[in-house]
Every structure is written in structure tokens, then in C-alpha cells.
PDB file of N, CA, C and O in Angstrom:
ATOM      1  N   UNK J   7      -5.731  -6.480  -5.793  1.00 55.00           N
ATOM      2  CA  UNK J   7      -6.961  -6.911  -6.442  1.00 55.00           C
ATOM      3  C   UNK J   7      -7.982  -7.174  -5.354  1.00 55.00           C
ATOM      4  O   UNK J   7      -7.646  -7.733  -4.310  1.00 55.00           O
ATOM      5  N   UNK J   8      -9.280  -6.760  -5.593  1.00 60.00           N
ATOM      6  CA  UNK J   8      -9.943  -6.601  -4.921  1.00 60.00           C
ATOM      7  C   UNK J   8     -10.871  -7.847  -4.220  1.00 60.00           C
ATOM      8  O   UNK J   8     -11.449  -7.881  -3.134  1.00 60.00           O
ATOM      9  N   UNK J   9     -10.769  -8.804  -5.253  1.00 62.00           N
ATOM     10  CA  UNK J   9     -12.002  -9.592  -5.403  1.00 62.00           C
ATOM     11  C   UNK J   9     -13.262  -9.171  -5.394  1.00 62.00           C
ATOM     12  O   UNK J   9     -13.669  -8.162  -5.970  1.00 62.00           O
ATOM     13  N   UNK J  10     -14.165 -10.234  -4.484  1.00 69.00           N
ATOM     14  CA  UNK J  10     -15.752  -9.627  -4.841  1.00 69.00           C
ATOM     15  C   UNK J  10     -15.835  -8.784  -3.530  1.00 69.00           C
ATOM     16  O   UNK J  10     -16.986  -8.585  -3.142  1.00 69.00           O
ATOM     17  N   UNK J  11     -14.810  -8.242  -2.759  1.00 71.00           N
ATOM     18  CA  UNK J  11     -14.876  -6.867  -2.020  1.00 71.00           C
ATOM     19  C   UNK J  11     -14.431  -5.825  -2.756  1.00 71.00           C
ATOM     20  O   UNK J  11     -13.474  -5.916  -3.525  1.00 71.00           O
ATOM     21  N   UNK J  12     -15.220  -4.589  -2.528  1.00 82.00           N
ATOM     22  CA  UNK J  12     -14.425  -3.565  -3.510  1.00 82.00           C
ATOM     23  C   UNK J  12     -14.188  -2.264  -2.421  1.00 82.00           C
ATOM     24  O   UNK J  12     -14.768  -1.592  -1.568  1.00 82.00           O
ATOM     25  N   UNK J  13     -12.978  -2.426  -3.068  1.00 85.00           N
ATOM     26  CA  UNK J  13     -12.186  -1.371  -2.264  1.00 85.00           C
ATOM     27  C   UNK J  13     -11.890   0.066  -2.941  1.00 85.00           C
ATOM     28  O   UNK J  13     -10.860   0.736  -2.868  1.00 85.00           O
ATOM     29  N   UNK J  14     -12.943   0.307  -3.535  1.00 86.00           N
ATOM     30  CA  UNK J  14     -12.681   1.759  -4.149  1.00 86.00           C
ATOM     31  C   UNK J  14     -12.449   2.999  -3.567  1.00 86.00           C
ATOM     32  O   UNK J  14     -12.044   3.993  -4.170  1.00 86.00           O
ATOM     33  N   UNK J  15     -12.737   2.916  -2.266  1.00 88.00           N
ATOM     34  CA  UNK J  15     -13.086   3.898  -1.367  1.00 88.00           C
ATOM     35  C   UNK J  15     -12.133   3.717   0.274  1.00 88.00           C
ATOM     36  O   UNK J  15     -11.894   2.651   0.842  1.00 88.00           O
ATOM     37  N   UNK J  16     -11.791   4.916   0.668  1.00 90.00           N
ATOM     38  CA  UNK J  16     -11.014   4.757   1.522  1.00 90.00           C
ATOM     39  C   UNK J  16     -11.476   3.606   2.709  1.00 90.00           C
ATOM     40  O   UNK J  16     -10.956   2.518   2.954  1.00 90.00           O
ATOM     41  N   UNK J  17     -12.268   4.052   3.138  1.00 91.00           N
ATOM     42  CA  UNK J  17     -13.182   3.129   4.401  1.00 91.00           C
ATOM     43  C   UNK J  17     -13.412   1.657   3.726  1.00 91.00           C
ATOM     44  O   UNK J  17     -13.339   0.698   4.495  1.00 91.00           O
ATOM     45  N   UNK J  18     -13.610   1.477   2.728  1.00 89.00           N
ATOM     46  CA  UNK J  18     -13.243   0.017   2.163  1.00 89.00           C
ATOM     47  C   UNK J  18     -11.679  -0.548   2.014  1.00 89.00           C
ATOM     48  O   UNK J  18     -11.510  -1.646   1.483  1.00 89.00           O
ATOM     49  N   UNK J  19     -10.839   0.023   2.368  1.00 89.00           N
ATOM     50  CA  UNK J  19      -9.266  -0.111   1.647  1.00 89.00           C
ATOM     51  C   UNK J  19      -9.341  -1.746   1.831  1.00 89.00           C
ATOM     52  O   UNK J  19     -10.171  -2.325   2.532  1.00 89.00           O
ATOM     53  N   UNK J  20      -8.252  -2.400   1.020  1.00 86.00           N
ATOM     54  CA  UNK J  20      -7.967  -3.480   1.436  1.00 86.00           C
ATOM     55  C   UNK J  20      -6.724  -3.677   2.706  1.00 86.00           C
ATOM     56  O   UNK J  20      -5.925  -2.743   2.777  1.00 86.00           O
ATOM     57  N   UNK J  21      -6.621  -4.309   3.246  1.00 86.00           N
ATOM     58  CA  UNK J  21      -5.903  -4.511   4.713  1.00 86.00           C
ATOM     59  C   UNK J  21      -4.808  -4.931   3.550  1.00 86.00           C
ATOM     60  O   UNK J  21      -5.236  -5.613   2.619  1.00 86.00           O
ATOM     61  N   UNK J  22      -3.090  -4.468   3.564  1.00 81.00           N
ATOM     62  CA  UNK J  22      -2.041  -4.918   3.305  1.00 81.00           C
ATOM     63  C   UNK J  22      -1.525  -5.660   4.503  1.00 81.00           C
ATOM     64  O   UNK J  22      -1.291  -5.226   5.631  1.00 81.00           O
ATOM     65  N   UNK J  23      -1.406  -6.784   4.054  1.00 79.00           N
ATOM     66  CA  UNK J  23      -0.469  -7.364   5.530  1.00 79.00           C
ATOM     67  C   UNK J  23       0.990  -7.397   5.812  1.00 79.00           C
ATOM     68  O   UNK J  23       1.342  -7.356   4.633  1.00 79.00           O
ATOM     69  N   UNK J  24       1.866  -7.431   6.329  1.00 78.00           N
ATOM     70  CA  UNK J  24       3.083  -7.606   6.802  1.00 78.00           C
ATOM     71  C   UNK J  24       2.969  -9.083   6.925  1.00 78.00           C
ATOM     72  O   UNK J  24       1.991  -9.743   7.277  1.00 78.00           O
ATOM     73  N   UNK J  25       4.390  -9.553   6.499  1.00 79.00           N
ATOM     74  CA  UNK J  25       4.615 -10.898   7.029  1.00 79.00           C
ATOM     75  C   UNK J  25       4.745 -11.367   8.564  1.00 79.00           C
ATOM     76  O   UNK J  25       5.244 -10.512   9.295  1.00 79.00           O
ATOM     77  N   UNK J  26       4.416 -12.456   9.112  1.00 78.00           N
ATOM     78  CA  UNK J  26       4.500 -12.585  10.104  1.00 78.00           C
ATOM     79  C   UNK J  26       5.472 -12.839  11.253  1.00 78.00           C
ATOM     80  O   UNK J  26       6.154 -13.849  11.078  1.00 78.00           O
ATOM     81  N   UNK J  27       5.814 -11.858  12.918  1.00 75.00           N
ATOM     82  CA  UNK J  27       6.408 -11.703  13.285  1.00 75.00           C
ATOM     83  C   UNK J  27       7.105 -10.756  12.748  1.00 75.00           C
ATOM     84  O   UNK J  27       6.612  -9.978  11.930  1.00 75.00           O
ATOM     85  N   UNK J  28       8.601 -10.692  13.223  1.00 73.00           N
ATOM     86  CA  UNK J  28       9.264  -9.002  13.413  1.00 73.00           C
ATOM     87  C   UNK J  28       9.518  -8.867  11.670  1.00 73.00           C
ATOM     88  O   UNK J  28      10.319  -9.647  11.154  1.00 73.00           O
ATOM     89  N   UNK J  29       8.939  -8.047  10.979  1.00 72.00           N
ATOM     90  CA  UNK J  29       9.607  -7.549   9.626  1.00 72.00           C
ATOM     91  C   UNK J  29      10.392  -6.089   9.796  1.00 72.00           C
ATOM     92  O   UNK J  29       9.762  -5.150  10.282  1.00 72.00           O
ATOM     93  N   UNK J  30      11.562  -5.941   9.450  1.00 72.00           N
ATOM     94  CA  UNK J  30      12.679  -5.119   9.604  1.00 72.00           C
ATOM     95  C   UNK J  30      13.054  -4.542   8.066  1.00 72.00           C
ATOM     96  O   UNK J  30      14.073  -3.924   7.757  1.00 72.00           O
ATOM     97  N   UNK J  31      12.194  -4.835   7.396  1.00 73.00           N
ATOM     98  CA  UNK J  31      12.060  -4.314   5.931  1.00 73.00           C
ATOM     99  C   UNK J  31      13.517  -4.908   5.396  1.00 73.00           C
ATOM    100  O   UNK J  31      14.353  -4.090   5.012  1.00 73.00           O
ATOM    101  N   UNK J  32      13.750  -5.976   5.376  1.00 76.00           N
ATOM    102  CA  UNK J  32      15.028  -6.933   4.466  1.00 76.00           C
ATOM    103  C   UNK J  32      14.570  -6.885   2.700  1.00 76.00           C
ATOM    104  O   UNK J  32      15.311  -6.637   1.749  1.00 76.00           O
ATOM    105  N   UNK J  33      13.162  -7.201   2.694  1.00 79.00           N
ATOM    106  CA  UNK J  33      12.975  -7.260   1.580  1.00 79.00           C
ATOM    107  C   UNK J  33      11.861  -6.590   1.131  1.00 79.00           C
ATOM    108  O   UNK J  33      11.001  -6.552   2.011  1.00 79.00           O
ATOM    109  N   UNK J  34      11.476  -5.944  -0.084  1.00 83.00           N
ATOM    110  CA  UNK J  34      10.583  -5.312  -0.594  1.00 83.00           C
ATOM    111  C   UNK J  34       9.056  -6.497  -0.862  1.00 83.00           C
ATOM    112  O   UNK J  34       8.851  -7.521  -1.513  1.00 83.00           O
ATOM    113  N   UNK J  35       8.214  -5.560   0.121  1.00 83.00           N
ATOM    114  CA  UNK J  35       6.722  -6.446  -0.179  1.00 83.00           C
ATOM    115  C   UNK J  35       6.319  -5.650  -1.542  1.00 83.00           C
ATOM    116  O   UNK J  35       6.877  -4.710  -2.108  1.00 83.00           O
ATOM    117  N   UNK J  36       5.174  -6.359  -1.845  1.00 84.00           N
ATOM    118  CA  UNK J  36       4.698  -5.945  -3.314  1.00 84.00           C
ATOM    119  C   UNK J  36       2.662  -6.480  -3.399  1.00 84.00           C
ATOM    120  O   UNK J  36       2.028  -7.523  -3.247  1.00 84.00           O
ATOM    121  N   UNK J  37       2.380  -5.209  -3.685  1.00 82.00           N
ATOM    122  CA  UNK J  37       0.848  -5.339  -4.033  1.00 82.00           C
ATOM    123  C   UNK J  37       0.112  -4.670  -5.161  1.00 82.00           C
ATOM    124  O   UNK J  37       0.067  -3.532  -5.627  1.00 82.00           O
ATOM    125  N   UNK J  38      -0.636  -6.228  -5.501  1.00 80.00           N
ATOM    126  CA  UNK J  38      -0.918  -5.677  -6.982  1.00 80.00           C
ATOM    127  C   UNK J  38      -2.532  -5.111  -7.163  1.00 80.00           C
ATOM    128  O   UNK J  38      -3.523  -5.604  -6.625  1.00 80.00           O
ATOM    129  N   UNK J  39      -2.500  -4.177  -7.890  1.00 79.00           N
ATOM    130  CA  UNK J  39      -4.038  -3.611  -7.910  1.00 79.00           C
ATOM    131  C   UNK J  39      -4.724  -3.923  -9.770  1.00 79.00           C
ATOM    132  O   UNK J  39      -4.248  -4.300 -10.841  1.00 79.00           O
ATOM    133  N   UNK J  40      -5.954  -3.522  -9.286  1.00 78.00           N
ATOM    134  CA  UNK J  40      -6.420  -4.238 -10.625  1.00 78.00           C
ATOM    135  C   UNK J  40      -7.812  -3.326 -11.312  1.00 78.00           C
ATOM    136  O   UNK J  40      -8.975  -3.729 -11.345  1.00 78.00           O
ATOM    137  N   UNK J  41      -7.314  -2.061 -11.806  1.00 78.00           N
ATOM    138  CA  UNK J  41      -7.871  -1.340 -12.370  1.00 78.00           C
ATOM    139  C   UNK J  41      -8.915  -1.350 -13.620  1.00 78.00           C
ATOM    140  O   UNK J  41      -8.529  -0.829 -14.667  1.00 78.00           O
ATOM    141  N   UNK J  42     -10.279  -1.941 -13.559  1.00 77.00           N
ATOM    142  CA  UNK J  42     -11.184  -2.793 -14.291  1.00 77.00           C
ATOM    143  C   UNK J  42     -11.829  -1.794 -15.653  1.00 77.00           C
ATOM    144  O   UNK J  42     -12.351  -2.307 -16.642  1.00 77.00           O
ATOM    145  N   UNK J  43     -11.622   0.093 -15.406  1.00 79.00           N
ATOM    146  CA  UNK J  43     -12.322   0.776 -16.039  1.00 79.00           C
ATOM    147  C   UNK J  43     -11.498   2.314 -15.783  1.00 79.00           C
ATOM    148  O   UNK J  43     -10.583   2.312 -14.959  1.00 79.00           O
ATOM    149  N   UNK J  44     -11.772   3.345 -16.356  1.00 78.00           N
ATOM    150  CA  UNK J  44     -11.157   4.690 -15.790  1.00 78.00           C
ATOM    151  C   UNK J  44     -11.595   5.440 -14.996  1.00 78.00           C
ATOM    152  O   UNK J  44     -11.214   6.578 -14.721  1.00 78.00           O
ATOM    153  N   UNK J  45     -12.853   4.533 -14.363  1.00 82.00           N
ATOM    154  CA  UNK J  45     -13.282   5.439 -13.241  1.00 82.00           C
ATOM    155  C   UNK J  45     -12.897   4.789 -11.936  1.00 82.00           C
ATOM    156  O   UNK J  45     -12.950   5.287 -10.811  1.00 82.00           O
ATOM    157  N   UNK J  46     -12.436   3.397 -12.350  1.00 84.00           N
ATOM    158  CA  UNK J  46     -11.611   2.434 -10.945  1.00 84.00           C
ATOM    159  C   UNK J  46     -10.607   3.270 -10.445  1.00 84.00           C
ATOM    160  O   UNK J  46     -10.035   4.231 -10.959  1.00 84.00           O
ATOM    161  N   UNK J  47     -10.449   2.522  -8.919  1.00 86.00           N
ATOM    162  CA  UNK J  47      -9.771   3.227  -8.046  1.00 86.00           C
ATOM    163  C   UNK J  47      -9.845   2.387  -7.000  1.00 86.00           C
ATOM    164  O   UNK J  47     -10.809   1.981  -6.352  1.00 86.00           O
ATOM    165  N   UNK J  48      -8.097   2.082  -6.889  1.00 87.00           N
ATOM    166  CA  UNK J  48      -8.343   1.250  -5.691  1.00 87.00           C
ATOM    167  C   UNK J  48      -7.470   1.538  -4.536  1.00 87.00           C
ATOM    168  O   UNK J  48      -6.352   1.974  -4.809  1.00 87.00           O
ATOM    169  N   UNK J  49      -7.855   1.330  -2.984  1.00 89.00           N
ATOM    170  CA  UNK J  49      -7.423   1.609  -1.944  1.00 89.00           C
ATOM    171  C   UNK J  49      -6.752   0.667  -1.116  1.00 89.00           C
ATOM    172  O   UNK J  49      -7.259  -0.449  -1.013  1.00 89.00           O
ATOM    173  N   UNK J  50      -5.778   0.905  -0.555  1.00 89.00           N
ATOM    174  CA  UNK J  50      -5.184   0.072   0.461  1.00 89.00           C
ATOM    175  C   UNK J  50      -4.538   0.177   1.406  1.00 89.00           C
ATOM    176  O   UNK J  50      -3.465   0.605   0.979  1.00 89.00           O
ATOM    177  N   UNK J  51      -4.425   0.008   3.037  1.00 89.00           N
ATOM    178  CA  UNK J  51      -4.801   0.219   4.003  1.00 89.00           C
ATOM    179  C   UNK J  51      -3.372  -0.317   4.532  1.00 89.00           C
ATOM    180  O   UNK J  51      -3.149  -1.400   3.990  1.00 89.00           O
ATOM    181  N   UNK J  52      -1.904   0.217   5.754  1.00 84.00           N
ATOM    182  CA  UNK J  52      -1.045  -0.740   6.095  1.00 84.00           C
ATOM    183  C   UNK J  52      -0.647  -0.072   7.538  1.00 84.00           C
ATOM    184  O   UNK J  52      -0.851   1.111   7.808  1.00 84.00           O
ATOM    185  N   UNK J  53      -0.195  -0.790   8.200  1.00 79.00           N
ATOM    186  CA  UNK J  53       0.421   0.548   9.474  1.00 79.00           C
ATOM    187  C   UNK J  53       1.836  -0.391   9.550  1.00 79.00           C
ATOM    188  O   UNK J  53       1.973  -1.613   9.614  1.00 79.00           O
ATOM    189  N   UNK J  54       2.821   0.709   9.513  1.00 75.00           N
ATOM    190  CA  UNK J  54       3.819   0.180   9.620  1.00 75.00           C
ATOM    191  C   UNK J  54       4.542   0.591  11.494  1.00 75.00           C
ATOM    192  O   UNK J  54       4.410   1.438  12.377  1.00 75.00           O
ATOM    193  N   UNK J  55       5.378  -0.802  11.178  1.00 68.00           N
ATOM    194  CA  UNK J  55       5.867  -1.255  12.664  1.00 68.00           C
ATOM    195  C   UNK J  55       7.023  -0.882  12.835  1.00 68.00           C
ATOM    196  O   UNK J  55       7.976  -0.829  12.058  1.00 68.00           O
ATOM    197  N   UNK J  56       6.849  -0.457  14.546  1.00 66.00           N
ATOM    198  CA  UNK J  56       8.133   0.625  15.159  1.00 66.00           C
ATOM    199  C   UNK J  56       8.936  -0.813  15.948  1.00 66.00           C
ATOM    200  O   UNK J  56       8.459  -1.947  15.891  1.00 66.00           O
ATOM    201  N   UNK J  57      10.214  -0.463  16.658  1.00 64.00           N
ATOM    202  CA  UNK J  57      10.680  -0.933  17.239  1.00 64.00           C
ATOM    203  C   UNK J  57      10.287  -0.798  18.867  1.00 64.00           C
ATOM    204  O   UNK J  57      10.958  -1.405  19.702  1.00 64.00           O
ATOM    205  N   UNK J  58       9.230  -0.017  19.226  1.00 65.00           N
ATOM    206  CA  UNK J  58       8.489   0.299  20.207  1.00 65.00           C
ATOM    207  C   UNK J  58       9.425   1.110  21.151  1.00 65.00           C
ATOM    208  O   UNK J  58       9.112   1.353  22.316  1.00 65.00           O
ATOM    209  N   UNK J  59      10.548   1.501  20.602  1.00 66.00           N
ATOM    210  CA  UNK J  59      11.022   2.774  21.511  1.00 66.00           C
ATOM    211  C   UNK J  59      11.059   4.460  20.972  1.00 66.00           C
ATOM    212  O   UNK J  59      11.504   5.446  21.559  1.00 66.00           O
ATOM    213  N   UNK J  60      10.385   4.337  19.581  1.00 63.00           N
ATOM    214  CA  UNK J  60       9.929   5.882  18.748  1.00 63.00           C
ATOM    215  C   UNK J  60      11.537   6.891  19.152  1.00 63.00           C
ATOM    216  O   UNK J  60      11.542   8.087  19.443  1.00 63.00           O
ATOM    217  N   UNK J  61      12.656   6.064  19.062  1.00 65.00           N
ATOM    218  CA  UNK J  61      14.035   7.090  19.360  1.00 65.00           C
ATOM    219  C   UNK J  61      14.300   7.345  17.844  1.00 65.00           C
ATOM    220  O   UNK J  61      15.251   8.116  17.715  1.00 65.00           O
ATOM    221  N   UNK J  62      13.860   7.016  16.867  1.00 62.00           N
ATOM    222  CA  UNK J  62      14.197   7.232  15.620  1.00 62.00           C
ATOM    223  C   UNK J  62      13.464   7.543  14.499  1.00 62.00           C
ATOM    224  O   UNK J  62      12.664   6.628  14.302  1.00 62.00           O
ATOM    225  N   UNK J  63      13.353   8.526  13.565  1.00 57.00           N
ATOM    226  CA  UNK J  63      12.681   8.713  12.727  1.00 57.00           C
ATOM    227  C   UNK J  63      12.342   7.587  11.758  1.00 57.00           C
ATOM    228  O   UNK J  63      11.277   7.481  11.150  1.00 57.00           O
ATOM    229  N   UNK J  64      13.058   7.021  11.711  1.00 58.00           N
ATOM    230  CA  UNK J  64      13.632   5.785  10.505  1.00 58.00           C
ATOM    231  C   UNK J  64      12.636   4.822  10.951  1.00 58.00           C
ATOM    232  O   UNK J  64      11.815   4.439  10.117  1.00 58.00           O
ATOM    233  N   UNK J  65      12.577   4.310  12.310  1.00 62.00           N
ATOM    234  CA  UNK J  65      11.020   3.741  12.805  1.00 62.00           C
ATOM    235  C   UNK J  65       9.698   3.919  12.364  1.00 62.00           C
ATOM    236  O   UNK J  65       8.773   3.179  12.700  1.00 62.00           O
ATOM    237  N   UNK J  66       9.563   5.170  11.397  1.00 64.00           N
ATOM    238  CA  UNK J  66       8.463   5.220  10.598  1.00 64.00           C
ATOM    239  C   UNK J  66       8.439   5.320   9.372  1.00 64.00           C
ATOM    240  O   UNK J  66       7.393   5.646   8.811  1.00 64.00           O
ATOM    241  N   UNK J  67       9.440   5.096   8.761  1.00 72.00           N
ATOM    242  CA  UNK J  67       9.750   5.268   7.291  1.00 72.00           C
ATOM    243  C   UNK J  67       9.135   4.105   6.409  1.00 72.00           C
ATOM    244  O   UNK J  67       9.000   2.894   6.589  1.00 72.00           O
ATOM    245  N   UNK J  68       8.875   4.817   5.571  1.00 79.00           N
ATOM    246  CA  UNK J  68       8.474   3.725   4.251  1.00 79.00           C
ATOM    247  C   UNK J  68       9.082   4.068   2.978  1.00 79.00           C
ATOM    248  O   UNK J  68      10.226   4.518   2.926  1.00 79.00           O
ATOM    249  N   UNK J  69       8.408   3.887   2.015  1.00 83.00           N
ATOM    250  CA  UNK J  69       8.889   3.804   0.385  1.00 83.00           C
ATOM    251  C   UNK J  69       7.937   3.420  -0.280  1.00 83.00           C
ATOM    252  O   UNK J  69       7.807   2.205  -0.427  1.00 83.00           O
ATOM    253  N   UNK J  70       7.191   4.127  -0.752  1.00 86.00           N
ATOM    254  CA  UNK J  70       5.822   3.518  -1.583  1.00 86.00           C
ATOM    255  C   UNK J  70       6.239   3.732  -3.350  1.00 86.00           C
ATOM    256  O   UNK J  70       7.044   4.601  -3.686  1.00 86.00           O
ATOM    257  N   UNK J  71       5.657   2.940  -4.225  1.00 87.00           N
ATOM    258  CA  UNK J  71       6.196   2.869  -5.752  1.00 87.00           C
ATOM    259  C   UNK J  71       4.992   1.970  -6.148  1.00 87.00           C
ATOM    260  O   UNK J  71       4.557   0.844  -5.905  1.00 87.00           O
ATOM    261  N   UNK J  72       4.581   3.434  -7.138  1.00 86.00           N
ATOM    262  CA  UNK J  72       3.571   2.682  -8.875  1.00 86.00           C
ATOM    263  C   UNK J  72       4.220   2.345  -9.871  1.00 86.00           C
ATOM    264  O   UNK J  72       4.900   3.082 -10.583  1.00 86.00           O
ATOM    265  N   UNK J  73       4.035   1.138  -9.984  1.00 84.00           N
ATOM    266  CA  UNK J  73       4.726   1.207 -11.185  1.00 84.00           C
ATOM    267  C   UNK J  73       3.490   0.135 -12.438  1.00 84.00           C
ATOM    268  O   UNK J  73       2.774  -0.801 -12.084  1.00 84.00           O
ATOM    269  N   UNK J  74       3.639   0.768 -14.019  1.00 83.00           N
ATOM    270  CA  UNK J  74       2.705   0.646 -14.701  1.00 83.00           C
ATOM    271  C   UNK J  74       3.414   0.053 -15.825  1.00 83.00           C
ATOM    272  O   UNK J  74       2.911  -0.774 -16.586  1.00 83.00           O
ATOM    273  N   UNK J  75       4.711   0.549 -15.909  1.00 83.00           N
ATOM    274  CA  UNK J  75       5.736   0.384 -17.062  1.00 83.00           C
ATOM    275  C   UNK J  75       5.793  -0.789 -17.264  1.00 83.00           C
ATOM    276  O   UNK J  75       6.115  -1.631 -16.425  1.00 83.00           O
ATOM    277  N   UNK J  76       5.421  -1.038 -18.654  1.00 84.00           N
ATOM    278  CA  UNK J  76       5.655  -3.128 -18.977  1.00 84.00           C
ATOM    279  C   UNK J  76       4.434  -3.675 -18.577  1.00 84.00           C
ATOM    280  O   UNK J  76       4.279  -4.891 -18.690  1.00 84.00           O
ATOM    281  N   UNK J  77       3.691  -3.091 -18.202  1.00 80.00           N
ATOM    282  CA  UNK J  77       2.420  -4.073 -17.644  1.00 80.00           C
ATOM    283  C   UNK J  77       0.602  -3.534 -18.139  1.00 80.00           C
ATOM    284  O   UNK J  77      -0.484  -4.100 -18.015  1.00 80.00           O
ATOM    285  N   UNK J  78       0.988  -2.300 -18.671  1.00 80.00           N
ATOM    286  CA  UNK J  78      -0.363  -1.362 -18.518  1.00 80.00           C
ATOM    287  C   UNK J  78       0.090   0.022 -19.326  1.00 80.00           C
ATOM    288  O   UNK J  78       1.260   0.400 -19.272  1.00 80.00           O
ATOM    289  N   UNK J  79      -0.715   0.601 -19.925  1.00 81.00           N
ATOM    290  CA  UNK J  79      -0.719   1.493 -20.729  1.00 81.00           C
ATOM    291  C   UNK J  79      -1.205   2.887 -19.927  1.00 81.00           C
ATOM    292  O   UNK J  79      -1.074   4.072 -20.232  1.00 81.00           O
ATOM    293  N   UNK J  80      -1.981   2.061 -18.471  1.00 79.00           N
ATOM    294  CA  UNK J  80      -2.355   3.661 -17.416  1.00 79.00           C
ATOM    295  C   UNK J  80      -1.471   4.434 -16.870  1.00 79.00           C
ATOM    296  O   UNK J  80      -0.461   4.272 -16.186  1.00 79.00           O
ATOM    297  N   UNK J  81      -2.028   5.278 -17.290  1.00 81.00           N
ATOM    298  CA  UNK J  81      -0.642   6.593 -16.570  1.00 81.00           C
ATOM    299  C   UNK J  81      -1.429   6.028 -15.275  1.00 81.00           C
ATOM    300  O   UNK J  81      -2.528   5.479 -15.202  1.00 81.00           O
ATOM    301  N   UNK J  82      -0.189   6.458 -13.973  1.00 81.00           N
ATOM    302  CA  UNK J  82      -0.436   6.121 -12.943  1.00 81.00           C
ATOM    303  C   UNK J  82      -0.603   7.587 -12.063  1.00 81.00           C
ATOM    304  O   UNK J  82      -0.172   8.698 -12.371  1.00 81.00           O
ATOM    305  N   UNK J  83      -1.164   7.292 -11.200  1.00 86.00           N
ATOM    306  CA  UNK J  83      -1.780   8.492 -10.422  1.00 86.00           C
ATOM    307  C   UNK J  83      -1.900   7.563  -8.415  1.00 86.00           C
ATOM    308  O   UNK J  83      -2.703   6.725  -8.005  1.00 86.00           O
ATOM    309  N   UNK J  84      -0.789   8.208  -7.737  1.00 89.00           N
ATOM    310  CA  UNK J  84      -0.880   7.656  -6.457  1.00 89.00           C
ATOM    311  C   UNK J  84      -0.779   8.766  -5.305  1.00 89.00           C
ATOM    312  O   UNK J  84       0.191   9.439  -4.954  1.00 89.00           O
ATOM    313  N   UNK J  85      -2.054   8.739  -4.846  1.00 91.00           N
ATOM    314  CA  UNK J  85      -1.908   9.393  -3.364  1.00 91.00           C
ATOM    315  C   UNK J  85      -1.894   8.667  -2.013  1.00 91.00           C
ATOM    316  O   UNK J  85      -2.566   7.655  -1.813  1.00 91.00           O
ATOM    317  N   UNK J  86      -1.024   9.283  -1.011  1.00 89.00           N
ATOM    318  CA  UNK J  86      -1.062   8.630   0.450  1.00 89.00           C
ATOM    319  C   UNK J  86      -1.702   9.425   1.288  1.00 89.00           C
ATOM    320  O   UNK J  86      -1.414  10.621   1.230  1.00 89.00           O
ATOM    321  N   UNK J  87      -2.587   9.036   2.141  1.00 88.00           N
ATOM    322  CA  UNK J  87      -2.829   9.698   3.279  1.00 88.00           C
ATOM    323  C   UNK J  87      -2.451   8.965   4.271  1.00 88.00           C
ATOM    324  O   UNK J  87      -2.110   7.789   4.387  1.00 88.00           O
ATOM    325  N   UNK J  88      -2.607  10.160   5.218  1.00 81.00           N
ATOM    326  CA  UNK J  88      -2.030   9.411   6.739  1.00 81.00           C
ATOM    327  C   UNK J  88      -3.298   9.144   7.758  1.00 81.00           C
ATOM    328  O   UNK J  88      -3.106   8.633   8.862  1.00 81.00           O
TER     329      UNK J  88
END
């Protein structure tokens, strides 16, 4: 959710944060967006953290998930760029 910044647009994204200090992905973070109309669209922004020796692919891995089911009637529509 955006508040009174709007992040519709890539160069606006909102900053996702990581918890603080080493996160090793133990547990699933979660961010909620807040789609006001059908022309909304919202962006959000994260860089995920290596172990600073890049010997492993897995050092850059993620898992991204929309989910709408139970909460919203919008079909969901998600793209990533890099």
C-alpha cells in the first residue's frame, strides 16, 4: 500500500525492506498492495542479499507469489523485472 506516495510506476516503486541484519530466508516476508481502481498498478522495488562469495546460484534466488484468492475478486496479473 502505497500511502500518499504513489507508486504506480516503476521509478516510483515502493522500497521492500528485508529485516534487519543477516536474513537467510527462514521465513516468508509478505507485502500487501492496494489496488484502488482497474487502471491501478502498483510497484515494488527489493535487492536480494548474497552471502558475498557469488559461489552459488541459490545466492540469488527468490520466490515471488500473487495471491488474490479469499481476499479480492481481481484476477491477478504480475510482472518482474530485473
Amino acid at each position: 500500500h502505497e500511502g500518499a506516495l504513489n507508486n504506480d510506476a516503476r521509478g516510483r516503486a515502493s522500497a521492500f525492506r528485508l529485516p534487519a541484519g543477516r536474513y537467510a530466508g527462514e521465513t516468508p516476508l509478505v507485502a500487501f498492495g492496494d489496488i484502488t481502481s482497474a487502471a491501478d498498478r502498483d510497484f515494488y522495488k527489493f535487492t536480494i542479499p548474497t552471502d558475498g562469495n557469488n559461489d552459488d546460484v541459490t545466492d540469488r534466488s527468490v520466490t515471488i507469489r500473487l495471491q488474490t484468492a479469499g481476499a479480492s475478486l481481481l484476477a491477478p496479473r504480475l510482472t518482474v523485472y530485473d
